[in-house]
mmCIF file with all atom_site columns, C-alpha atoms in Angstrom:
data_model
loop_
_atom_site.group_PDB
_atom_site.id
_atom_site.type_symbol
_atom_site.label_atom_id
_atom_site.label_alt_id
_atom_site.label_comp_id
_atom_site.label_asym_id
_atom_site.label_entity_id
_atom_site.label_seq_id
_atom_site.pdbx_PDB_ins_code
_atom_site.Cartn_x
_atom_site.Cartn_y
_atom_site.Cartn_z
_atom_site.occupancy
_atom_site.B_iso_or_equiv
_atom_site.pdbx_formal_charge
_atom_site.auth_seq_id
_atom_site.auth_comp_id
_atom_site.auth_asym_id
_atom_site.auth_atom_id
_atom_site.pdbx_PDB_model_num
ATOM 1   C CA . MET A 1 1   ? 0.000   0.000   0.000   1.00 0.00 ? 1214 MET A CA 1
ATOM 2   C CA . ALA A 1 2   ? 1.927   3.037   -1.321  1.00 0.00 ? 1215 ALA A CA 1
ATOM 3   C CA . HIS A 1 3   ? -0.570  5.568   0.055   1.00 0.00 ? 1216 HIS A CA 1
ATOM 4   C CA . ARG A 1 4   ? 1.005   8.231   2.300   1.00 0.00 ? 1217 ARG A CA 1
ATOM 5   C CA . PRO A 1 5   ? -0.994  9.045   5.451   1.00 0.00 ? 1218 PRO A CA 1
ATOM 6   C CA . VAL A 1 6   ? -2.062  12.647  6.026   1.00 0.00 ? 1219 VAL A CA 1
ATOM 7   C CA . ASP A 1 7   ? -2.031  12.444  9.849   1.00 0.00 ? 1220 ASP A CA 1
ATOM 8   C CA . ALA A 1 8   ? -1.336  10.143  12.804  1.00 0.00 ? 1221 ALA A CA 1
ATOM 9   C CA . ARG A 1 9   ? -4.842  8.652   12.749  1.00 0.00 ? 1222 ARG A CA 1
ATOM 10  C CA . GLU A 1 10  ? -4.499  7.653   9.131   1.00 0.00 ? 1223 GLU A CA 1
ATOM 11  C CA . ALA A 1 11  ? -0.975  6.296   9.702   1.00 0.00 ? 1224 ALA A CA 1
ATOM 12  C CA . GLN A 1 12  ? -2.308  4.060   12.469  1.00 0.00 ? 1225 GLN A CA 1
ATOM 13  C CA . SER A 1 13  ? -5.245  2.995   10.276  1.00 0.00 ? 1226 SER A CA 1
ATOM 14  C CA . ARG A 1 14  ? -2.868  2.148   7.432   1.00 0.00 ? 1227 ARG A CA 1
ATOM 15  C CA . GLU A 1 15  ? -0.841  -0.132  9.694   1.00 0.00 ? 1228 GLU A CA 1
ATOM 16  C CA . ARG A 1 16  ? -3.987  -1.825  11.016  1.00 0.00 ? 1229 ARG A CA 1
ATOM 17  C CA . ILE A 1 17  ? -5.266  -2.414  7.476   1.00 0.00 ? 1230 ILE A CA 1
ATOM 18  C CA . LEU A 1 18  ? -1.967  -3.886  6.308   1.00 0.00 ? 1231 LEU A CA 1
ATOM 19  C CA . ALA A 1 19  ? -1.913  -6.196  9.345   1.00 0.00 ? 1232 ALA A CA 1
ATOM 20  C CA . ALA A 1 20  ? -5.516  -7.248  8.690   1.00 0.00 ? 1233 ALA A CA 1
ATOM 21  C CA . PHE A 1 21  ? -4.731  -8.021  5.031   1.00 0.00 ? 1234 PHE A CA 1
ATOM 22  C CA . ALA A 1 22  ? -1.906  -10.279 6.207   1.00 0.00 ? 1235 ALA A CA 1
ATOM 23  C CA . GLU A 1 23  ? -4.009  -12.057 8.850   1.00 0.00 ? 1236 GLU A CA 1
ATOM 24  C CA . LEU A 1 24  ? -7.605  -12.232 7.618   1.00 0.00 ? 1237 LEU A CA 1
ATOM 25  C CA . PRO A 1 25  ? -8.523  -15.028 5.204   1.00 0.00 ? 1238 PRO A CA 1
ATOM 26  C CA . ALA A 1 26  ? -11.190 -12.900 3.436   1.00 0.00 ? 1239 ALA A CA 1
ATOM 27  C CA . PRO A 1 27  ? -10.960 -9.186  4.386   1.00 0.00 ? 1240 PRO A CA 1
ATOM 28  C CA . PHE A 1 28  ? -13.220 -8.155  1.471   1.00 0.00 ? 1241 PHE A CA 1
ATOM 29  C CA . ASP A 1 29  ? -16.041 -10.490 2.528   1.00 0.00 ? 1242 ASP A CA 1
ATOM 30  C CA . LEU A 1 30  ? -18.637 -9.065  4.939   1.00 0.00 ? 1243 LEU A CA 1
ATOM 31  C CA . GLU A 1 31  ? -19.774 -12.600 5.820   1.00 0.00 ? 1244 GLU A CA 1
ATOM 32  C CA . ALA A 1 32  ? -16.258 -13.809 6.710   1.00 0.00 ? 1245 ALA A CA 1
ATOM 33  C CA . GLY A 1 33  ? -16.095 -11.959 10.017  1.00 0.00 ? 1246 GLY A CA 1
ATOM 34  C CA . PRO A 1 34  ? -16.591 -8.765  11.951  1.00 0.00 ? 1247 PRO A CA 1
ATOM 35  C CA . ILE A 1 35  ? -13.473 -7.093  10.494  1.00 0.00 ? 1248 ILE A CA 1
ATOM 36  C CA . HIS A 1 36  ? -13.849 -6.266  6.805   1.00 0.00 ? 1249 HIS A CA 1
ATOM 37  C CA . VAL A 1 37  ? -13.141 -3.730  4.072   1.00 0.00 ? 1250 VAL A CA 1
ATOM 38  C CA . THR A 1 38  ? -15.641 -1.023  3.153   1.00 0.00 ? 1251 THR A CA 1
ATOM 39  C CA . GLY A 1 39  ? -15.495 1.521   0.328   1.00 0.00 ? 1252 GLY A CA 1
ATOM 40  C CA . SER A 1 40  ? -16.294 5.215   0.722   1.00 0.00 ? 1253 SER A CA 1
ATOM 41  C CA . ALA A 1 41  ? -16.740 8.062   -1.737  1.00 0.00 ? 1254 ALA A CA 1
ATOM 42  C CA . ILE A 1 42  ? -15.234 11.469  -1.136  1.00 0.00 ? 1255 ILE A CA 1
ATOM 43  C CA . VAL A 1 43  ? -17.495 13.263  -3.604  1.00 0.00 ? 1256 VAL A CA 1
ATOM 44  C CA . VAL A 1 44  ? -16.116 16.504  -5.038  1.00 0.00 ? 1257 VAL A CA 1
ATOM 45  C CA . GLY A 1 45  ? -17.491 19.130  -7.377  1.00 0.00 ? 1258 GLY A CA 1
ATOM 46  C CA . ARG A 1 46  ? -17.766 22.875  -7.973  1.00 0.00 ? 1259 ARG A CA 1
ATOM 47  C CA . ARG A 1 47  ? -19.691 23.415  -4.739  1.00 0.00 ? 1260 ARG A CA 1
ATOM 48  C CA . GLY A 1 48  ? -17.286 21.519  -2.482  1.00 0.00 ? 1261 GLY A CA 1
ATOM 49  C CA . THR A 1 49  ? -18.109 18.039  -1.219  1.00 0.00 ? 1262 THR A CA 1
ATOM 50  C CA . VAL A 1 50  ? -21.289 16.041  -0.610  1.00 0.00 ? 1263 VAL A CA 1
ATOM 51  C CA . LEU A 1 51  ? -22.066 14.740  2.871   1.00 0.00 ? 1264 LEU A CA 1
ATOM 52  C CA . HIS A 1 52  ? -25.163 12.997  4.153   1.00 0.00 ? 1265 HIS A CA 1
ATOM 53  C CA . LEU A 1 53  ? -26.658 12.787  7.614   1.00 0.00 ? 1266 LEU A CA 1
ATOM 54  C CA . HIS A 1 54  ? -26.406 9.061   8.305   1.00 0.00 ? 1267 HIS A CA 1
ATOM 55  C CA . LYS A 1 55  ? -29.878 7.741   9.095   1.00 0.00 ? 1268 LYS A CA 1
ATOM 56  C CA . ARG A 1 56  ? -28.766 5.501   11.982  1.00 0.00 ? 1269 ARG A CA 1
ATOM 57  C CA . LEU A 1 57  ? -25.638 7.230   13.284  1.00 0.00 ? 1270 LEU A CA 1
ATOM 58  C CA . HIS A 1 58  ? -27.068 10.775  13.033  1.00 0.00 ? 1271 HIS A CA 1
ATOM 59  C CA . ARG A 1 59  ? -23.671 12.165  11.956  1.00 0.00 ? 1272 ARG A CA 1
ATOM 60  C CA . TRP A 1 60  ? -22.606 13.924  8.769   1.00 0.00 ? 1273 TRP A CA 1
ATOM 61  C CA . LEU A 1 61  ? -20.528 11.419  6.787   1.00 0.00 ? 1274 LEU A CA 1
ATOM 62  C CA . GLN A 1 62  ? -19.223 10.644  3.345   1.00 0.00 ? 1275 GLN A CA 1
ATOM 63  C CA . PRO A 1 63  ? -21.276 8.102   1.392   1.00 0.00 ? 1276 PRO A CA 1
ATOM 64  C CA . GLY A 1 64  ? -19.995 4.539   1.491   1.00 0.00 ? 1277 GLY A CA 1
ATOM 65  C CA . GLY A 1 65  ? -20.585 1.057   2.731   1.00 0.00 ? 1278 GLY A CA 1
ATOM 66  C CA . HIS A 1 66  ? -20.052 -2.667  2.432   1.00 0.00 ? 1279 HIS A CA 1
ATOM 67  C CA . LEU A 1 67  ? -18.776 -4.427  -0.650  1.00 0.00 ? 1280 LEU A CA 1
ATOM 68  C CA . ASP A 1 68  ? -21.141 -6.665  -2.567  1.00 0.00 ? 1281 ASP A CA 1
ATOM 69  C CA . PRO A 1 69  ? -19.770 -10.167 -3.305  1.00 0.00 ? 1282 PRO A CA 1
ATOM 70  C CA . GLY A 1 70  ? -17.021 -9.944  -5.922  1.00 0.00 ? 1283 GLY A CA 1
ATOM 71  C CA . GLU A 1 71  ? -17.000 -6.142  -5.846  1.00 0.00 ? 1284 GLU A CA 1
ATOM 72  C CA . ALA A 1 72  ? -13.776 -4.133  -5.547  1.00 0.00 ? 1285 ALA A CA 1
ATOM 73  C CA . PRO A 1 73  ? -13.621 -1.366  -2.905  1.00 0.00 ? 1286 PRO A CA 1
ATOM 74  C CA . TRP A 1 74  ? -13.533 1.406   -5.540  1.00 0.00 ? 1287 TRP A CA 1
ATOM 75  C CA . GLU A 1 75  ? -16.600 -0.113  -7.208  1.00 0.00 ? 1288 GLU A CA 1
ATOM 76  C CA . ALA A 1 76  ? -18.421 -0.166  -3.866  1.00 0.00 ? 1289 ALA A CA 1
ATOM 77  C CA . ALA A 1 77  ? -17.428 3.459   -3.221  1.00 0.00 ? 1290 ALA A CA 1
ATOM 78  C CA . ARG A 1 78  ? -18.954 4.560   -6.525  1.00 0.00 ? 1291 ARG A CA 1
ATOM 79  C CA . ARG A 1 79  ? -22.078 2.398   -6.169  1.00 0.00 ? 1292 ARG A CA 1
ATOM 80  C CA . GLU A 1 80  ? -22.707 3.454   -2.561  1.00 0.00 ? 1293 GLU A CA 1
ATOM 81  C CA . GLY A 1 81  ? -21.987 7.091   -3.443  1.00 0.00 ? 1294 GLY A CA 1
ATOM 82  C CA . GLU A 1 82  ? -24.533 7.045   -6.243  1.00 0.00 ? 1295 GLU A CA 1
ATOM 83  C CA . GLU A 1 83  ? -27.100 5.177   -4.134  1.00 0.00 ? 1296 GLU A CA 1
ATOM 84  C CA . GLU A 1 84  ? -26.772 7.512   -1.157  1.00 0.00 ? 1297 GLU A CA 1
ATOM 85  C CA . THR A 1 85  ? -26.645 10.808  -3.061  1.00 0.00 ? 1298 THR A CA 1
ATOM 86  C CA . GLY A 1 86  ? -28.649 10.145  -6.219  1.00 0.00 ? 1299 GLY A CA 1
ATOM 87  C CA . LEU A 1 87  ? -25.827 11.756  -8.206  1.00 0.00 ? 1300 LEU A CA 1
ATOM 88  C CA . PRO A 1 88  ? -23.998 10.229  -11.172 1.00 0.00 ? 1301 PRO A CA 1
ATOM 89  C CA . LEU A 1 89  ? -20.376 9.841   -10.056 1.00 0.00 ? 1302 LEU A CA 1
ATOM 90  C CA . ALA A 1 90  ? -17.145 9.158   -11.908 1.00 0.00 ? 1303 ALA A CA 1
ATOM 91  C CA . HIS A 1 91  ? -13.640 8.197   -10.924 1.00 0.00 ? 1304 HIS A CA 1
ATOM 92  C CA . PRO A 1 92  ? -10.936 10.624  -12.071 1.00 0.00 ? 1305 PRO A CA 1
ATOM 93  C CA . ASP A 1 93  ? -9.323  10.132  -15.472 1.00 0.00 ? 1306 ASP A CA 1
ATOM 94  C CA . GLY A 1 94  ? -6.748  7.386   -15.108 1.00 0.00 ? 1307 GLY A CA 1
ATOM 95  C CA . GLY A 1 95  ? -8.979  5.268   -12.875 1.00 0.00 ? 1308 GLY A CA 1
ATOM 96  C CA . PRO A 1 96  ? -9.882  4.988   -9.208  1.00 0.00 ? 1309 PRO A CA 1
ATOM 97  C CA . ARG A 1 97  ? -7.760  6.970   -6.761  1.00 0.00 ? 1310 ARG A CA 1
ATOM 98  C CA . MET A 1 98  ? -7.677  6.074   -3.094  1.00 0.00 ? 1311 MET A CA 1
ATOM 99  C CA . VAL A 1 99  ? -7.159  9.293   -1.137  1.00 0.00 ? 1312 VAL A CA 1
ATOM 100 C CA . HIS A 1 100 ? -7.556  8.130   2.467   1.00 0.00 ? 1313 HIS A CA 1
ATOM 101 C CA . VAL A 1 101 ? -7.960  5.119   4.745   1.00 0.00 ? 1314 VAL A CA 1
ATOM 102 C CA . ASP A 1 102 ? -9.576  4.813   8.163   1.00 0.00 ? 1315 ASP A CA 1
ATOM 103 C CA . VAL A 1 103 ? -10.296 2.021   10.629  1.00 0.00 ? 1316 VAL A CA 1
ATOM 104 C CA . HIS A 1 104 ? -13.320 2.538   12.851  1.00 0.00 ? 1317 HIS A CA 1
ATOM 105 C CA . LEU A 1 105 ? -15.857 0.650   14.902  1.00 0.00 ? 1318 LEU A CA 1
ATOM 106 C CA . ALA A 1 106 ? -19.252 0.163   13.304  1.00 0.00 ? 1319 ALA A CA 1
ATOM 107 C CA . ALA A 1 107 ? -22.627 -1.271  14.284  1.00 0.00 ? 1320 ALA A CA 1
ATOM 108 C CA . ALA A 1 108 ? -23.024 -4.839  15.527  1.00 0.00 ? 1321 ALA A CA 1
ATOM 109 C CA . GLY A 1 109 ? -19.443 -5.019  16.812  1.00 0.00 ? 1322 GLY A CA 1
ATOM 110 C CA . HIS A 1 110 ? -17.940 -4.738  13.330  1.00 0.00 ? 1323 HIS A CA 1
ATOM 111 C CA . THR A 1 111 ? -14.671 -3.012  12.483  1.00 0.00 ? 1324 THR A CA 1
ATOM 112 C CA . HIS A 1 112 ? -14.546 -1.281  9.117   1.00 0.00 ? 1325 HIS A CA 1
ATOM 113 C CA . LEU A 1 113 ? -11.302 -1.074  7.172   1.00 0.00 ? 1326 LEU A CA 1
ATOM 114 C CA . ASP A 1 114 ? -12.510 1.876   5.115   1.00 0.00 ? 1327 ASP A CA 1
ATOM 115 C CA . LEU A 1 115 ? -10.805 2.651   1.807   1.00 0.00 ? 1328 LEU A CA 1
ATOM 116 C CA . ARG A 1 116 ? -11.825 6.099   0.549   1.00 0.00 ? 1329 ARG A CA 1
ATOM 117 C CA . TYR A 1 117 ? -11.833 7.099   -3.100  1.00 0.00 ? 1330 TYR A CA 1
ATOM 118 C CA . LEU A 1 118 ? -12.091 10.439  -4.878  1.00 0.00 ? 1331 LEU A CA 1
ATOM 119 C CA . LEU A 1 119 ? -15.272 10.621  -6.964  1.00 0.00 ? 1332 LEU A CA 1
ATOM 120 C CA . LEU A 1 120 ? -16.319 13.479  -9.211  1.00 0.00 ? 1333 LEU A CA 1
ATOM 121 C CA . ALA A 1 121 ? -19.893 14.784  -9.348  1.00 0.00 ? 1334 ALA A CA 1
ATOM 122 C CA . PRO A 1 122 ? -21.679 17.180  -11.695 1.00 0.00 ? 1335 PRO A CA 1
ATOM 123 C CA . ASP A 1 123 ? -23.104 20.433  -10.388 1.00 0.00 ? 1336 ASP A CA 1
ATOM 124 C CA . LEU A 1 124 ? -26.494 18.950  -9.494  1.00 0.00 ? 1337 LEU A CA 1
ATOM 125 C CA . ASP A 1 125 ? -28.364 18.835  -6.202  1.00 0.00 ? 1338 ASP A CA 1
ATOM 126 C CA . PRO A 1 126 ? -28.216 15.466  -4.439  1.00 0.00 ? 1339 PRO A CA 1
ATOM 127 C CA . SER A 1 127 ? -31.491 13.562  -4.607  1.00 0.00 ? 1340 SER A CA 1
ATOM 128 C CA . PRO A 1 128 ? -31.239 10.396  -2.508  1.00 0.00 ? 1341 PRO A CA 1
ATOM 129 C CA . PRO A 1 129 ? -33.871 7.778   -3.312  1.00 0.00 ? 1342 PRO A CA 1
ATOM 130 C CA . GLU A 1 130 ? -36.421 6.565   -0.799  1.00 0.00 ? 1343 GLU A CA 1
ATOM 131 C CA . GLY A 1 131 ? -34.825 4.373   1.844   1.00 0.00 ? 1344 GLY A CA 1
ATOM 132 C CA . GLU A 1 132 ? -31.593 6.397   1.956   1.00 0.00 ? 1345 GLU A CA 1
ATOM 133 C CA . SER A 1 133 ? -30.902 9.345   4.200   1.00 0.00 ? 1346 SER A CA 1
ATOM 134 C CA . PRO A 1 134 ? -32.952 12.224  2.748   1.00 0.00 ? 1347 PRO A CA 1
ATOM 135 C CA . LEU A 1 135 ? -30.420 14.717  4.091   1.00 0.00 ? 1348 LEU A CA 1
ATOM 136 C CA . ALA A 1 136 ? -27.599 14.775  1.560   1.00 0.00 ? 1349 ALA A CA 1
ATOM 137 C CA . ARG A 1 137 ? -26.171 18.077  0.420   1.00 0.00 ? 1350 ARG A CA 1
ATOM 138 C CA . TRP A 1 138 ? -23.231 19.991  -0.920  1.00 0.00 ? 1351 TRP A CA 1
ATOM 139 C CA . CYS A 1 139 ? -21.061 21.525  1.780   1.00 0.00 ? 1352 CYS A CA 1
ATOM 140 C CA . SER A 1 140 ? -18.288 24.030  1.339   1.00 0.00 ? 1353 SER A CA 1
ATOM 141 C CA . TRP A 1 141 ? -14.920 22.582  2.328   1.00 0.00 ? 1354 TRP A CA 1
ATOM 142 C CA . ASP A 1 142 ? -14.811 24.697  5.483   1.00 0.00 ? 1355 ASP A CA 1
ATOM 143 C CA . GLU A 1 143 ? -18.345 23.692  6.488   1.00 0.00 ? 1356 GLU A CA 1
ATOM 144 C CA . ALA A 1 144 ? -17.604 20.018  5.804   1.00 0.00 ? 1357 ALA A CA 1
ATOM 145 C CA . ALA A 1 145 ? -14.495 20.177  8.002   1.00 0.00 ? 1358 ALA A CA 1
ATOM 146 C CA . THR A 1 146 ? -16.632 21.655  10.790  1.00 0.00 ? 1359 THR A CA 1
ATOM 147 C CA . LEU A 1 147 ? -19.353 18.994  10.425  1.00 0.00 ? 1360 LEU A CA 1
ATOM 148 C CA . ALA A 1 148 ? -16.926 16.085  10.038  1.00 0.00 ? 1361 ALA A CA 1
ATOM 149 C CA . ASP A 1 149 ? -15.626 13.942  12.847  1.00 0.00 ? 1362 ASP A CA 1
ATOM 150 C CA . GLU A 1 150 ? -11.936 13.153  13.322  1.00 0.00 ? 1363 GLU A CA 1
ATOM 151 C CA . ALA A 1 151 ? -12.216 10.086  11.093  1.00 0.00 ? 1364 ALA A CA 1
ATOM 152 C CA . LEU A 1 152 ? -13.320 12.168  8.080   1.00 0.00 ? 1365 LEU A CA 1
ATOM 153 C CA . ARG A 1 153 ? -11.317 15.411  8.414   1.00 0.00 ? 1366 ARG A CA 1
ATOM 154 C CA . GLY A 1 154 ? -8.116  13.931  6.969   1.00 0.00 ? 1367 GLY A CA 1
ATOM 155 C CA . ALA A 1 155 ? -9.943  12.581  3.913   1.00 0.00 ? 1368 ALA A CA 1
ATOM 156 C CA . LEU A 1 156 ? -11.509 15.986  3.275   1.00 0.00 ? 1369 LEU A CA 1
ATOM 157 C CA . ALA A 1 157 ? -8.129  17.724  3.545   1.00 0.00 ? 1370 ALA A CA 1
ATOM 158 C CA . VAL A 1 158 ? -6.600  15.371  0.974   1.00 0.00 ? 1371 VAL A CA 1
ATOM 159 C CA . ALA A 1 159 ? -9.574  15.496  -1.421  1.00 0.00 ? 1372 ALA A CA 1
ATOM 160 C CA . ARG A 1 160 ? -9.687  19.282  -1.323  1.00 0.00 ? 1373 ARG A CA 1
ATOM 161 C CA . VAL A 1 161 ? -6.215  19.585  -2.897  1.00 0.00 ? 1374 VAL A CA 1
ATOM 162 C CA . GLN A 1 162 ? -6.547  16.926  -5.612  1.00 0.00 ? 1375 GLN A CA 1
ATOM 163 C CA . PRO A 1 163 ? -5.984  18.288  -9.134  1.00 0.00 ? 1376 PRO A CA 1
ATOM 164 C CA . GLU A 1 164 ? -9.510  17.286  -10.210 1.00 0.00 ? 1377 GLU A CA 1
ATOM 165 C CA . THR A 1 165 ? -11.162 19.114  -7.324  1.00 0.00 ? 1378 THR A CA 1
ATOM 166 C CA . PRO A 1 166 ? -12.557 22.337  -8.750  1.00 0.00 ? 1379 PRO A CA 1
ATOM 167 C CA . HIS A 1 167 ? -12.520 25.569  -6.847  1.00 0.00 ? 1380 HIS A CA 1
ATOM 168 C CA . GLU A 1 168 ? -15.807 26.245  -5.148  1.00 0.00 ? 1381 GLU A CA 1
ATOM 169 C CA . VAL A 1 169 ? -18.277 28.637  -6.673  1.00 0.00 ? 1382 VAL A CA 1
ATOM 170 C CA . PRO A 1 170 ? -19.074 31.336  -4.106  1.00 0.00 ? 1383 PRO A CA 1
ATOM 171 C CA . LYS A 1 171 ? -22.625 31.365  -2.782  1.00 0.00 ? 1384 LYS A CA 1
ATOM 172 C CA . GLY A 1 172 ? -24.927 33.928  -4.275  1.00 0.00 ? 1385 GLY A CA 1
ATOM 173 C CA . ASP A 1 173 ? -23.690 33.794  -7.860  1.00 0.00 ? 1386 ASP A CA 1
ATOM 174 C CA . GLY A 1 174 ? -26.533 31.608  -9.110  1.00 0.00 ? 1387 GLY A CA 1
ATOM 175 C CA . HIS A 1 175 ? -24.397 28.440  -9.500  1.00 0.00 ? 1388 HIS A CA 1
ATOM 176 C CA . ASP A 1 176 ? -25.393 26.737  -6.266  1.00 0.00 ? 1389 ASP A CA 1
ATOM 177 C CA . GLY A 1 177 ? -28.447 25.053  -7.750  1.00 0.00 ? 1390 GLY A CA 1
ATOM 178 C CA . HIS A 1 178 ? -30.882 27.753  -6.629  1.00 0.00 ? 1391 HIS A CA 1
ATOM 179 C CA . GLU A 1 179 ? -32.335 30.417  -8.840  1.00 0.00 ? 1392 GLU A CA 1
ATOM 180 C CA . ARG A 1 180 ? -31.718 34.007  -7.830  1.00 0.00 ? 1393 ARG A CA 1
ATOM 181 C CA . PRO A 1 181 ? -34.349 36.685  -8.424  1.00 0.00 ? 1394 PRO A CA 1
ATOM 182 C CA . GLU A 1 182 ? -33.475 39.186  -11.109 1.00 0.00 ? 1395 GLU A CA 1
ATOM 183 C CA . GLU A 1 183 ? -32.418 42.538  -9.724  1.00 0.00 ? 1396 GLU A CA 1
ATOM 184 C CA . GLU A 1 184 ? -34.775 45.348  -10.487 1.00 0.00 ? 1397 GLU A CA 1
ATOM 185 C CA . ASP A 1 185 ? -33.254 48.239  -12.327 1.00 0.00 ? 1398 ASP A CA 1
ATOM 186 C CA . GLY A 1 186 ? -34.946 50.823  -10.113 1.00 0.00 ? 1399 GLY A CA 1
ATOM 187 C CA . ALA A 1 187 ? -37.033 52.307  -12.901 1.00 0.00 ? 1400 ALA A CA 1
#
C-alpha cells in the first residue's frame, strides 16, 4: 500500500489495514467476520463536497458502505456514493484513486477497514432515493471540516487539494443550484 498518510490517525489505520490483510482469510467479505473492508466516496465538485446525515448514526458522513460479493472497494465506493446521493459519479481520469484510509468501529461489533476514493460529481443537487438518508447536500470545504468527525477530516483535507477538485463557486452567484431573483433596475 503506497498511500502516504495525512495524519497520525491515518498512519495508524494504514498499519492496522496492512496487518488485517496479512491475517484475515477474506478481508473483502462481509460474511467472513466482523473485520472487513468497506469503500467510501469522497465526492467533489464545484460546490465543495457532498455529505449525508447518516440515518442511523445521526452524523454527517461521506457516502460509502459494504462491498457486494465480488466487488472491488472502488466499485463499492462509486455504487454506494450514487445510491446515497442520487448523483452520477465518476472516478478521475486514469482510474480509481484512493485518497484516504480509516479504521473505525461500526454497528453490531464490526470493524470497518474503510478505503476512501475520490469521486467526481456534476453540479447537481443530491437527490437520494427513498430508503436512503434524505439529508444529503453539498457543503463548502470549510463547512464540511466543521461537520466532520476526526475520522473524516483527513480525507476531506486530501480530497480538497486533488488536481480534479474544482474551486468552489461562491454562494450567491446563481451556481449553487438555486435560482436568484433578477435585480430590479430601479425604474
